[in-house]
CSV table of C-alpha atoms in Angstrom, one decimal:
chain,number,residue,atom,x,y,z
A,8,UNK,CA,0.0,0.0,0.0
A,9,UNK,CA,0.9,3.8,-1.1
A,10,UNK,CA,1.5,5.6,2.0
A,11,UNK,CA,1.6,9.4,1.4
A,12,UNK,CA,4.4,10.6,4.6
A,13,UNK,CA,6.8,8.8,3.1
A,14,UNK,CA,9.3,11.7,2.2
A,15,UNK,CA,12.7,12.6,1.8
A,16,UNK,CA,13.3,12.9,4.9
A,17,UNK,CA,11.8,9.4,5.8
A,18,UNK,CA,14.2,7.7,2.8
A,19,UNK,CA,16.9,8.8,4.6
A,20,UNK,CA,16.2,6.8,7.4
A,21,UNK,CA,14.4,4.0,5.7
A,22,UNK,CA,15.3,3.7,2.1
A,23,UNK,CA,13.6,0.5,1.9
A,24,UNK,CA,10.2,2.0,2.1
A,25,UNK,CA,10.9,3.7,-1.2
A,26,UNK,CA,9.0,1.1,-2.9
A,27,UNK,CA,5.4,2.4,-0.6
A,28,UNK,CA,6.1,6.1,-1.5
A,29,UNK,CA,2.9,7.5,-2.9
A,30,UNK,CA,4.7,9.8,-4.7
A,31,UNK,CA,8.7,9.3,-5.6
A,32,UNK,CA,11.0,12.5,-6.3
A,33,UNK,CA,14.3,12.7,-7.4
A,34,UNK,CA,16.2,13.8,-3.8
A,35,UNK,CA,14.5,9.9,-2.5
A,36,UNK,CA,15.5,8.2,-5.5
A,37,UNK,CA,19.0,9.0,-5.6
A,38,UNK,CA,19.1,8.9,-1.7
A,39,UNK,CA,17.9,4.9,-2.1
A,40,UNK,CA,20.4,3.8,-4.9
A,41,UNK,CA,23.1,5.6,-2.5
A,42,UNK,CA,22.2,3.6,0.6
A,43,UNK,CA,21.2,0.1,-1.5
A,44,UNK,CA,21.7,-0.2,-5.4
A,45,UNK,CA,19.2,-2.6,-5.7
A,46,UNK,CA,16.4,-0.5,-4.4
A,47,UNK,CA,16.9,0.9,-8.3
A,48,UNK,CA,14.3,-1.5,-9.1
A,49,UNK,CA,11.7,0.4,-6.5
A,50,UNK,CA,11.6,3.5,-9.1
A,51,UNK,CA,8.3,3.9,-10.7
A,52,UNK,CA,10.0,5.4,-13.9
A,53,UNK,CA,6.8,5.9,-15.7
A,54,UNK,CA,6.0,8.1,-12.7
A,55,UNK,CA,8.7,9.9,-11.4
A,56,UNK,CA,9.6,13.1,-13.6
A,57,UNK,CA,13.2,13.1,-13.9
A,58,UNK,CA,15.4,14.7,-16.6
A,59,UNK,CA,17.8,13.2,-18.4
A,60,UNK,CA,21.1,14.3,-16.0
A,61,UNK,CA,19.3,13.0,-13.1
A,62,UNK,CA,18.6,9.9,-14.5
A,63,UNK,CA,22.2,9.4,-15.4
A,64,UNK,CA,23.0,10.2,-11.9
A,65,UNK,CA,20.4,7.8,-10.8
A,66,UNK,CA,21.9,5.1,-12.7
A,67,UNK,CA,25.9,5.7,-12.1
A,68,UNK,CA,25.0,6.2,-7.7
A,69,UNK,CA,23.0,2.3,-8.5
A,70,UNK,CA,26.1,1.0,-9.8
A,71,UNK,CA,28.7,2.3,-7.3
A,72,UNK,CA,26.5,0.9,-4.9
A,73,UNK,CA,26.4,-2.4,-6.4
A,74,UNK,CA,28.0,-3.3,-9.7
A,75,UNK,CA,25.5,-6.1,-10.5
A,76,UNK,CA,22.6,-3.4,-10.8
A,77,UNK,CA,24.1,-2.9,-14.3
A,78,UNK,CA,22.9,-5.5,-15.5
A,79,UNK,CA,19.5,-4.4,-14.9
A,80,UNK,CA,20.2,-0.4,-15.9
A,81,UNK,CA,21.5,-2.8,-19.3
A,82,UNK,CA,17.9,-3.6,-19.6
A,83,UNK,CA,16.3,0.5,-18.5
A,84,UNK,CA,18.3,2.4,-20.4
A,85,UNK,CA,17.3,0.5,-23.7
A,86,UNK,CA,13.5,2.1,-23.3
A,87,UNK,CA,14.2,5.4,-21.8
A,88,UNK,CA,16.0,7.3,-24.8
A,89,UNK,CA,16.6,10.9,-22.7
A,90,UNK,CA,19.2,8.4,-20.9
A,91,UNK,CA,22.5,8.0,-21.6
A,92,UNK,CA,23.9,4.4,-22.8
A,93,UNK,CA,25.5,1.7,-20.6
A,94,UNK,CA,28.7,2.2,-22.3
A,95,UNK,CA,28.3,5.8,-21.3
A,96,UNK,CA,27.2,4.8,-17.7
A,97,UNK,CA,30.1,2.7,-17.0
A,98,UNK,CA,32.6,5.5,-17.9
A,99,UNK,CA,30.7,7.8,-15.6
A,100,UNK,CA,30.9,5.1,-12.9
A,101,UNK,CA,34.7,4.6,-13.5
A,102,UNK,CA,35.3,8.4,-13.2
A,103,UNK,CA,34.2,8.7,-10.0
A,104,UNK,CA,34.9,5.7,-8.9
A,105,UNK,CA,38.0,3.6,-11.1
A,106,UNK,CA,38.1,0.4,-8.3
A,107,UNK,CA,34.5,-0.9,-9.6
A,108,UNK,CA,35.4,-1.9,-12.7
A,109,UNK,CA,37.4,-5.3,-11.6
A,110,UNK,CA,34.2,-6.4,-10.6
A,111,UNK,CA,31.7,-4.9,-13.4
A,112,UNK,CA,29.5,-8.1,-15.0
A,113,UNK,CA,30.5,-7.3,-18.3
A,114,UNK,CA,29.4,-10.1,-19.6
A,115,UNK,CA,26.2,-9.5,-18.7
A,116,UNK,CA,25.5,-6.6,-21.3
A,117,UNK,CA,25.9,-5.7,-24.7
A,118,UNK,CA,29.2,-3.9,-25.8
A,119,UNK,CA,31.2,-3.2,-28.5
A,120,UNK,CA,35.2,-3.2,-29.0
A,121,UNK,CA,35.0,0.1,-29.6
A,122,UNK,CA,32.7,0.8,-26.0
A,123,UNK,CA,35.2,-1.9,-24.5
A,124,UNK,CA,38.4,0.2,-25.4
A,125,UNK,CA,36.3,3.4,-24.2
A,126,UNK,CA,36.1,2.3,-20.8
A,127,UNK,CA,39.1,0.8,-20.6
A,128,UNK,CA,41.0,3.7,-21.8
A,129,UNK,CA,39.0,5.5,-18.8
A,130,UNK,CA,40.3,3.1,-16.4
A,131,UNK,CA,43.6,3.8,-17.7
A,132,UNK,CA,43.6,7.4,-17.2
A,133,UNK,CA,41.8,7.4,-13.8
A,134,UNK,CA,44.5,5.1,-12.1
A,135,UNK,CA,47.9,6.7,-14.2
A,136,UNK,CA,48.8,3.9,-15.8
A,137,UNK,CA,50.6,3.5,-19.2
A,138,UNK,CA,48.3,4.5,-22.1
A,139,UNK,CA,50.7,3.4,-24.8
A,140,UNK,CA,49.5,-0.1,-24.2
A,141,UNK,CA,46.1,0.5,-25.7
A,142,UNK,CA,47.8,1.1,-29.2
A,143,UNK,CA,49.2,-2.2,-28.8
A,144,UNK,CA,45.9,-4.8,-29.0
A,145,UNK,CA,47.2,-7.7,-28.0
A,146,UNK,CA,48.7,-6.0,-24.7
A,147,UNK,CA,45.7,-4.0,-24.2
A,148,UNK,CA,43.4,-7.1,-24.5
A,149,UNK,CA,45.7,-9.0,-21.9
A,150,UNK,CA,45.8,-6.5,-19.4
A,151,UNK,CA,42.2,-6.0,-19.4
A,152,UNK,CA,41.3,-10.0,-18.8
A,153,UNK,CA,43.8,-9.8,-16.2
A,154,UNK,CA,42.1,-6.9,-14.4
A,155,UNK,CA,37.8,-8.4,-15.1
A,156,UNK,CA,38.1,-11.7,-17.3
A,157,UNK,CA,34.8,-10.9,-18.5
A,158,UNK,CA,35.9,-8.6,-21.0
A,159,UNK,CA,36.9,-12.1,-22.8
A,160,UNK,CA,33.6,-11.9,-24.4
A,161,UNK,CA,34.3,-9.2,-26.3
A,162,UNK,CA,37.8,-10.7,-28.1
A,163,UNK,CA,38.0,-11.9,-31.1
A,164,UNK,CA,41.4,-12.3,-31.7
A,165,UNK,CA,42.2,-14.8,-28.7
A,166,UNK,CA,45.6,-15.7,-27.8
A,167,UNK,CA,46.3,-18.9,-25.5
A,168,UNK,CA,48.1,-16.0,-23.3
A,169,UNK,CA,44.6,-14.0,-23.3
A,170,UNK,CA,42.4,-16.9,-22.4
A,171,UNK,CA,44.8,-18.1,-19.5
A,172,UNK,CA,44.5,-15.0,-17.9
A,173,UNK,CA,40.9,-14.4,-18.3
A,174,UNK,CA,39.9,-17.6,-16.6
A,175,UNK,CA,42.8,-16.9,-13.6
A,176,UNK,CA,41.1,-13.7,-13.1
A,177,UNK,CA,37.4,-14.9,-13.7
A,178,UNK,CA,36.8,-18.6,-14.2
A,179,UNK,CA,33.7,-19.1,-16.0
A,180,UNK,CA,34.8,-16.6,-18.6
A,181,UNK,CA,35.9,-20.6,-20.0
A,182,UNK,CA,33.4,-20.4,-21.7
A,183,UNK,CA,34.0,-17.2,-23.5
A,184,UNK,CA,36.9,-19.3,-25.3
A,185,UNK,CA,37.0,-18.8,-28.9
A,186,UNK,CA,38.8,-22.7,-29.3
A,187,UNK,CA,38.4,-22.8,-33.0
A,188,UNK,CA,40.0,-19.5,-33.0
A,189,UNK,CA,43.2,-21.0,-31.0
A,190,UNK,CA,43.2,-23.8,-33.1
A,191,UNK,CA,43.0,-21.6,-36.1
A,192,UNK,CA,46.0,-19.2,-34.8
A,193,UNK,CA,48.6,-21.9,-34.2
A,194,UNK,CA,47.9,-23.4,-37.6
A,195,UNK,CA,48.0,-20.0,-39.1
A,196,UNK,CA,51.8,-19.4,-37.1
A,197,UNK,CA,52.9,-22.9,-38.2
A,198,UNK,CA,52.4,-22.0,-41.9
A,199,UNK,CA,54.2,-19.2,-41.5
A,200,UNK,CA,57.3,-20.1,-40.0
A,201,UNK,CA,57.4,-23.5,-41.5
A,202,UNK,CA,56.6,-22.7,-45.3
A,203,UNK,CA,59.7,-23.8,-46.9
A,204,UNK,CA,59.6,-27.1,-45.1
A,205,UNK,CA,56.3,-28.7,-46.4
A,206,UNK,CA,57.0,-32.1,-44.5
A,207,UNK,CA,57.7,-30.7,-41.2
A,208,UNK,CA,54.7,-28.6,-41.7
A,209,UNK,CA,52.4,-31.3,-42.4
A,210,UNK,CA,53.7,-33.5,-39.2
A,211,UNK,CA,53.5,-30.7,-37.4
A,212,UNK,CA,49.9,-29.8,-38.1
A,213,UNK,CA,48.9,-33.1,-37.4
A,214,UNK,CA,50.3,-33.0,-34.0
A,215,UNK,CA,48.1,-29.7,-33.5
A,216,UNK,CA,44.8,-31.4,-35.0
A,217,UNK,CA,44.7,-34.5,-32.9
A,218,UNK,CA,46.2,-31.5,-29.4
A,219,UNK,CA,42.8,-29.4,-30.3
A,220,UNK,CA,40.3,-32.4,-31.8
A,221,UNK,CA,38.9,-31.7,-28.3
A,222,UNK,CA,39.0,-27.7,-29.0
A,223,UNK,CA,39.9,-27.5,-26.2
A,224,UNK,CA,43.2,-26.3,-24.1
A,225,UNK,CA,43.4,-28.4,-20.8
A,226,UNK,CA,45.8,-25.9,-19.4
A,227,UNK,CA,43.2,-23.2,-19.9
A,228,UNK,CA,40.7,-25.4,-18.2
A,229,UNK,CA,42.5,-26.1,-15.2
A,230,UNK,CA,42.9,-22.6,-14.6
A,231,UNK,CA,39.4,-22.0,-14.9
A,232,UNK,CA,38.5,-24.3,-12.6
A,233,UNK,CA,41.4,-22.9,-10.0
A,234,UNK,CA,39.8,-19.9,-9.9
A,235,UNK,CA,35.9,-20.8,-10.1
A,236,UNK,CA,35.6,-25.5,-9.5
A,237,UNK,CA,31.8,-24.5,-11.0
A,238,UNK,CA,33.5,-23.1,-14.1
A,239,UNK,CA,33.6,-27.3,-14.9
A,240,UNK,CA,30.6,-26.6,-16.4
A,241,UNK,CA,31.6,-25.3,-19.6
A,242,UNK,CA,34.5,-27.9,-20.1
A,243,UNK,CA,33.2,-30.8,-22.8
A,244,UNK,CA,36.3,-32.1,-22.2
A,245,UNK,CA,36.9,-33.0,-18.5
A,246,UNK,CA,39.6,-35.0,-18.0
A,247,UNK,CA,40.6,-36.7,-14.8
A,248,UNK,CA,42.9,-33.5,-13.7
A,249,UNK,CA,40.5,-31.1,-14.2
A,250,UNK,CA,37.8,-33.4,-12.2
A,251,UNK,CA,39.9,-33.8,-9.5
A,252,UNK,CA,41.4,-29.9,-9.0
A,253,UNK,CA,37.6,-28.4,-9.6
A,254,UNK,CA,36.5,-31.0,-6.4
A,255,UNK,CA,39.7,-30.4,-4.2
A,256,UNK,CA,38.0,-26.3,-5.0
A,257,UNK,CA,34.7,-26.7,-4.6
A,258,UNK,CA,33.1,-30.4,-4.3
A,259,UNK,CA,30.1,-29.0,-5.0
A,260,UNK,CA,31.2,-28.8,-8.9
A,261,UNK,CA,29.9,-32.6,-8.6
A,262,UNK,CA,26.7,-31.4,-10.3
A,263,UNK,CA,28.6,-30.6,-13.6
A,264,UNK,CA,30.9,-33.5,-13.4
A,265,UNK,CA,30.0,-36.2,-16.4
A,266,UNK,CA,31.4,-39.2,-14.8
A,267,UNK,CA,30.6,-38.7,-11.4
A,268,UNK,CA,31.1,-42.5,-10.6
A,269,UNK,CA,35.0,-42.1,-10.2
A,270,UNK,CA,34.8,-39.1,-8.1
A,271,UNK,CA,32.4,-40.1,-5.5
A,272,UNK,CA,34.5,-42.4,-3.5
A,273,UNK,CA,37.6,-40.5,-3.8
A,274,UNK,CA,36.1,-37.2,-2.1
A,275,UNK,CA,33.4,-38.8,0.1
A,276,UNK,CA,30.4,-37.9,-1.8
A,277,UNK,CA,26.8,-39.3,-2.3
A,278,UNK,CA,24.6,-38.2,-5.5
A,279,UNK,CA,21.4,-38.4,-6.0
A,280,UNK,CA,20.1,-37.7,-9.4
A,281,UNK,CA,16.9,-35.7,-11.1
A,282,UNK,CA,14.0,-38.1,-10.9
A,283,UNK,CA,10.9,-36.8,-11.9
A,284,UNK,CA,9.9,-33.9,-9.0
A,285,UNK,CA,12.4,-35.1,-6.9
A,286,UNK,CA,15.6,-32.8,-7.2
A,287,UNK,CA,19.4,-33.9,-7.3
A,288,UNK,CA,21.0,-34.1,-3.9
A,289,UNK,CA,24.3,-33.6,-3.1
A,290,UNK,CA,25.9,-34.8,-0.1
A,291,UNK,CA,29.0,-34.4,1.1
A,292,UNK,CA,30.9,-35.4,4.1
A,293,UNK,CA,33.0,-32.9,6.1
A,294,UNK,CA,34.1,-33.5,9.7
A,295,UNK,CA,32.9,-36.6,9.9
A,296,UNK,CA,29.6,-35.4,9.4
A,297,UNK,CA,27.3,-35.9,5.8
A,298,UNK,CA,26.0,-32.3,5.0
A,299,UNK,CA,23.2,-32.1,2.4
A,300,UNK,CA,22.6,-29.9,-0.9
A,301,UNK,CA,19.2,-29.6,-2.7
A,302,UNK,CA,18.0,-27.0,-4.4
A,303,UNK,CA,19.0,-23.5,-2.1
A,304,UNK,CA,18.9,-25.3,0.6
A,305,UNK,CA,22.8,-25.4,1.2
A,306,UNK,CA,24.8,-27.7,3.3
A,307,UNK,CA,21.7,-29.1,5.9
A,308,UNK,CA,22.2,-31.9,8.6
A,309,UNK,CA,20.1,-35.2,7.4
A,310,UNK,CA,17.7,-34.2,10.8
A,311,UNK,CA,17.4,-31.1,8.9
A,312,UNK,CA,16.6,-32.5,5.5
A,313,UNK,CA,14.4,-35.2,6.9
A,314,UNK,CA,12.3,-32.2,8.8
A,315,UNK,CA,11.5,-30.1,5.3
A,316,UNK,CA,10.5,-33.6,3.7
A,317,UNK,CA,7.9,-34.1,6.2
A,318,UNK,CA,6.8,-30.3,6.9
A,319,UNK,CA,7.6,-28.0,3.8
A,320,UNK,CA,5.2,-27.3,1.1
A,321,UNK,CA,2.5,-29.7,1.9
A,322,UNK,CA,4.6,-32.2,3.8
A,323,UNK,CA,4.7,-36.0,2.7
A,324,UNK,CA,2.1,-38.9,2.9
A,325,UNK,CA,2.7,-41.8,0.7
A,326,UNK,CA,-1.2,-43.2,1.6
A,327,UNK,CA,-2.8,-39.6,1.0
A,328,UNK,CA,-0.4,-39.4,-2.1
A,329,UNK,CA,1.1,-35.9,-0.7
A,330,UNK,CA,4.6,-35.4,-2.6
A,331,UNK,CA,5.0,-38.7,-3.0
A,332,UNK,CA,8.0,-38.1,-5.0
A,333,UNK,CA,9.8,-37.6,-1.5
A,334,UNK,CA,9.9,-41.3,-1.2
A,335,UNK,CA,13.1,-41.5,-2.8
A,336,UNK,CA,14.9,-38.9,-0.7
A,337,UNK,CA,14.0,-40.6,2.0
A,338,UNK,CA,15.5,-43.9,0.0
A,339,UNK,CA,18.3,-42.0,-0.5
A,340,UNK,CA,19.0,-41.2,3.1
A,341,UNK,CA,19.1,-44.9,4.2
A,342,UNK,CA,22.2,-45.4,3.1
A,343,UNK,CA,23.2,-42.8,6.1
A,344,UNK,CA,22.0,-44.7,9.1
C-alpha cells in the first residue's frame, strides 16, 4: 500500500520504504540507490519526472552501490532514450569511482570493441597507468582480462596467453573461449614459419589437430576451474585432472561433473540424481559429518533434511499421495544410518 508521509526525509532513514512512496521525487531516489543499489528496481519510472542528468546520476549512484545493478540499468536504459547508454554509464561510474570496474558483470550486457576500449582507456587514465598499451591490441586485450576476465567476451582475436589470464582472473569466462580460433592461430603461425619445409609442416599440423580435436586447451581449463571449480561446467572435455582440481575447490562442482562415478568415492560424496519432481542431492561429508545440498537449501544436517520432507510445502504422505516423489529422498537417506 501507497503511504503518502513517506518523504525525503523518511528515505533517509528508511530507504527501503521507497518502494510504498505514494509519490517518488528525485532527492529519495537518488538517496535509495546511495544507501542500496538494488532498491533501483523500486523507481516507478513511468511516474517519477526526472530529466535526463538526473537519470544518469540515478543510474551511475546504482552502480557504485552495487556493480551487479548494471545488469538491470543494461535492460532501463534501452526504453528510456533521454538516458544516456551503458557504455556511457560505466565510464561515468569509473570516473568517480575507477576500483568498480574489476568487478563490473561485463558479460552480462551488450558492448562493443570500440565501447570496450572506451572504458578501458577510462580506467587507464583514472588510475595513471601507461596508455601506450592501448595502441598495442594484443597487450591492451591481456591487461584487461587480467584486471575483469569478462571482458573475454568481447575478443575476437584470442591468444592462448589472453584466455589463461581471463579464466585466472574470472573462471567461468571458459566459456567465452574462442577454441576454433586458438586452433585456427597456431595453424596460421605454423604455416608461417614452417613454409619452406612442407614435411615438417604437415607432421607438425597433425600433432596440433589431434592436441585441439577436443577444441579444447586443458591448461586453460585447469585454470578456470582454480579460480571458479563450478567453471567445470563449460569444459566438454573433462579430463581426470581437471575433475579432481575443480572437487579439491569446490566439491560441489559434482553437479557438472560427467562421470561422477570415479569421483564419489575418492572425495566422500553421495549423488542423487533428477527423478521426476524429486531434485538432485548432493551430499558431502566434512568433519565426519554428511552435510546435504538440494536446491537452495545449502549444506543441511540429514535431521534437517528429513524435517522439510515431512513439513515444507505440503509435507509427505505416501497413503494420501502428498509429494509422493519424497519417497526417494527418504530412500536416498538410508544409506546414512
Amino acid at each position: 500500500m501507497l503511504r503518502k508521509e513517506i518523504d525525503l526525509d523518511w528515505i533517509r532513514k528508511y530507504p527501503g520504504d521507497l518502494k510504498n512512496a505514494k509519490k517518488q521525487t528525485y532527492g529519495m531516489c537518488i538517496e535509495a540507490v546511495r544507501r542500496n543499489g538494488l532498491y533501483f528496481m523500486d523507481i516507478r519510472l513511468g511516474e517519477v519526472n526526472l530529466s535526463y542528468e538526473e537519470l544518469n546520476n540515478i543510474c551511475v549512484e546504482a552502480v557504485k552501490e552495487n556493480c551487479l545493478m548494471l545488469s538491470v540499468i543494461d535492460k532501463v536504459v534501452k526504453f528510456y532514450r533521454h538516458c544516456k547508454n551503458t557504455s556511457e554509464i560505466c565510464i561515468e561510474v569509473i570516473k568517480e569511482a575507477p576500483e568498480i570496474f574489476k568487478e563490473m558483470p561485463f558479460d552480462e550486457i551488450n558492448l562493443t570493441q570500440k565501447e570496450m576500449k572506451a572504458i578501458y582507456l577510462e580506467y587507464l587514465k583514472k588510475t595513471e597507468c601507461d596508455l601506450s598499451i592501448v595502441e598495442n591490441q594484443a597487450i591492451m586485450y591481456l591487461e584487461i582480462v587480467k584486471l575483469n576476465g569478462r571482458f573475454l567476451k568481447y575478443i575476437k582475436n584470442q591468444t592462448e596467453g589472453i584466455c589463461l589470464e581471463a579464466v585466472k582472473n574470472y573462471g567461468p569466462a571458459l566459456k567465452y573461449v574462442r577454441w576454433n580460433k586458438l586452433s585456427n592461430n597456431r595453424n596460421e603461425k605454423l604455416y608461417e614459419c614452417s613454409s619452406n619445409r612442407v614435411k615438417y609442416f604437415h607432421a607438425k599440423l597433425n600433432k596440433i589437430k589431434n592436441k585441439f580435436s577436443s577444441k579444447e586447451n586443458e591448461g586453460i581449463c585447469l585454470e578456470a576451474v582454480r579460480q571458479n571449480a563450478l567453471a567445470i561446467k563449460y569444459v566438454n572435455k573433462q579430463t581426470e585432472p581437471i575433475c579432481v582440481e575443480a572437487l579439491k575447490q569446490n566439491k560441489h562442482a559434482i553437479m557438472f561433473i560427467k562421470d561422477k562415478k570415479k569421483c564419489l568415492k575418492e572425495f566422500n560424496i553421495r549423488y542423487l540424481e533428477k527423478q521426476g519432481d524429486a531434485r538432485e542431492v548432493i551430499a558431502i561429508k566434512e568433519n565426519d559429518k554428511w552435510l546435504f545440498t538440494i536446491a537452495c537449501q545449502r549444506n543441511i544436517t540429514k535431521e534437517e533434511f528429513i524435517y522439510r520432507i515431512y513439513n515444507t510445502n505440503g509435507g509427505f504422505d505416501l497413503k494420501l499421495r502428498i509429494n509422493v516423489h519424497r519417497q526417494i529422498y527418504l530412500d536416498f537417506l538410508k544409506q546414512f544410518e
